[in-house]
């Protein structure tokens, strides 16, 4: 409702029961219906996707993982996914940022993009998609394990987590069409 990114501090790593609210950062000027967020590995970039603009908005963080230090990178660092997905709900990158994955509920699929410069969305180009419609008609979130051997999709139709095995785990350029359900 606030069209913002809310930051929480966890006193115990990865234990959400220890979370305390820190601050927020409004993304309303770029996206009034934010639905997904991702960061680059070192926390100097933040990416917000939403289904008002159907695009990925890139932000620079002058203090790592501190949303109060975020600034919009500019329109040249905005990437439209509207040709592939008009209701994007999730975003993820591979480990080196040369692949970006956009989850959406219009196509009920994961759309894969190649980035010629890691974590620079202005260099993204569409590659292919992978349908999750057989398992989930309203996908809302997606994540990969660290070595790229598994993809996880959660949704509100099945209210469950769907796990996919990827058959090229040694490659940092995970290919969603290599998924085996």
GROMACS .gro file of N, CA and C in nm, residues 27 29-32 34 36-38 45-50 53-60 71-75 77-80 91 93 100 121:
model
  108
   27UNK      N    1   0.920   0.409  -0.380
   27UNK     CA    2   0.949   0.385  -0.522
   27UNK      C    3   0.834   0.435  -0.608
   29UNK      N    4   0.751   0.711  -0.746
   29UNK     CA    5   0.781   0.791  -0.866
   29UNK      C    6   0.812   0.704  -0.987
   30UNK      N    7   0.862   0.582  -0.963
   30UNK     CA    8   0.893   0.491  -1.073
   30UNK      C    9   0.790   0.378  -1.086
   31UNK      N   10   0.732   0.335  -0.973
   31UNK     CA   11   0.641   0.220  -0.976
   31UNK      C   12   0.536   0.232  -0.865
   32UNK      N   13   0.409   0.246  -0.905
   32UNK     CA   14   0.303   0.261  -0.806
   32UNK      C   15   0.240   0.129  -0.764
   34UNK      N   16   0.448  -0.184  -0.683
   34UNK     CA   17   0.566  -0.270  -0.675
   34UNK      C   18   0.529  -0.411  -0.630
   36UNK      N   19   0.797  -0.691  -0.674
   36UNK     CA   20   0.915  -0.773  -0.653
   36UNK      C   21   1.039  -0.689  -0.634
   37UNK      N   22   1.138  -0.748  -0.564
   37UNK     CA   23   1.262  -0.677  -0.533
   37UNK      C   24   1.379  -0.774  -0.538
   38UNK      N   25   1.493  -0.722  -0.579
   38UNK     CA   26   1.618  -0.800  -0.579
   38UNK      C   27   1.733  -0.703  -0.557
   45UNK      N   28   2.324  -0.215  -0.551
   45UNK     CA   29   2.215  -0.193  -0.647
   45UNK      C   30   2.090  -0.265  -0.598
   46UNK      N   31   1.976  -0.201  -0.620
   46UNK     CA   32   1.846  -0.257  -0.585
   46UNK      C   33   1.759  -0.250  -0.709
   47UNK      N   34   1.678  -0.354  -0.730
   47UNK     CA   35   1.591  -0.362  -0.847
   47UNK      C   36   1.448  -0.384  -0.799
   48UNK      N   37   1.357  -0.302  -0.851
   48UNK     CA   38   1.216  -0.314  -0.815
   48UNK      C   39   1.136  -0.332  -0.943
   49UNK      N   40   1.048  -0.432  -0.939
   49UNK     CA   41   0.960  -0.458  -1.054
   49UNK      C   42   0.816  -0.439  -1.007
   50UNK      N   43   0.731  -0.403  -1.101
   50UNK     CA   44   0.591  -0.385  -1.065
   50UNK      C   45   0.501  -0.394  -1.186
   53UNK      N   46   0.414  -0.016  -1.429
   53UNK     CA   47   0.503   0.020  -1.538
   53UNK      C   48   0.552  -0.099  -1.619
   54UNK      N   49   0.532  -0.221  -1.567
   54UNK     CA   50   0.580  -0.343  -1.634
   54UNK      C   51   0.727  -0.331  -1.669
   55UNK      N   52   0.805  -0.280  -1.574
   55UNK     CA   53   0.946  -0.264  -1.600
   55UNK      C   54   1.029  -0.289  -1.474
   56UNK      N   55   1.158  -0.305  -1.497
   56UNK     CA   56   1.254  -0.320  -1.389
   56UNK      C   57   1.319  -0.185  -1.368
   57UNK      N   58   1.313  -0.134  -1.245
   57UNK     CA   59   1.373  -0.006  -1.210
   57UNK      C   60   1.497  -0.032  -1.126
   58UNK      N   61   1.609   0.027  -1.168
   58UNK     CA   62   1.737   0.007  -1.101
   58UNK      C   63   1.768   0.127  -1.013
   59UNK      N   64   1.815   0.098  -0.891
   59UNK     CA   65   1.852   0.202  -0.794
   59UNK      C   66   1.996   0.179  -0.749
   60UNK      N   67   2.069   0.287  -0.728
   60UNK     CA   68   2.204   0.281  -0.671
   60UNK      C   69   2.193   0.304  -0.521
   71UNK      N   70   1.899   0.575  -0.472
   71UNK     CA   71   1.861   0.678  -0.568
   71UNK      C   72   1.835   0.610  -0.702
   72UNK      N   73   1.731   0.655  -0.770
   72UNK     CA   74   1.694   0.598  -0.899
   72UNK      C   75   1.808   0.619  -0.997
   73UNK      N   76   1.846   0.513  -1.066
   73UNK     CA   77   1.960   0.519  -1.158
   73UNK      C   78   1.928   0.596  -1.286
   74UNK      N   79   1.801   0.622  -1.312
   74UNK     CA   80   1.762   0.699  -1.430
   74UNK      C   81   1.690   0.614  -1.532
   75UNK      N   82   1.621   0.681  -1.622
   75UNK     CA   83   1.541   0.611  -1.722
   75UNK      C   84   1.622   0.519  -1.812
   77UNK      N   85   1.839   0.326  -1.710
   77UNK     CA   86   1.859   0.204  -1.631
   77UNK      C   87   1.725   0.140  -1.596
   78UNK      N   88   1.626   0.164  -1.677
   78UNK     CA   89   1.492   0.105  -1.661
   78UNK      C   90   1.475   0.010  -1.778
   79UNK      N   91   1.422  -0.109  -1.751
   79UNK     CA   92   1.407  -0.209  -1.857
   79UNK      C   93   1.263  -0.259  -1.861
   80UNK      N   94   1.197  -0.242  -1.973
   80UNK     CA   95   1.058  -0.285  -1.989
   80UNK      C   96   1.050  -0.435  -2.015
   91UNK      N   97   1.137  -1.104  -0.935
   91UNK     CA   98   1.262  -1.082  -1.007
   91UNK      C   99   1.374  -1.153  -0.934
   93UNK      N  100   1.818  -1.278  -1.009
   93UNK     CA  101   1.936  -1.280  -1.096
   93UNK      C  102   2.017  -1.405  -1.066
  100UNK      N  103   1.879  -1.252  -1.586
  100UNK     CA  104   1.772  -1.197  -1.503
  100UNK      C  105   1.647  -1.279  -1.532
  121UNK      N  106   2.065  -0.362  -1.600
  121UNK     CA  107   1.942  -0.399  -1.670
  121UNK      C  108   1.928  -0.331  -1.806
   0.00000   0.00000   0.00000
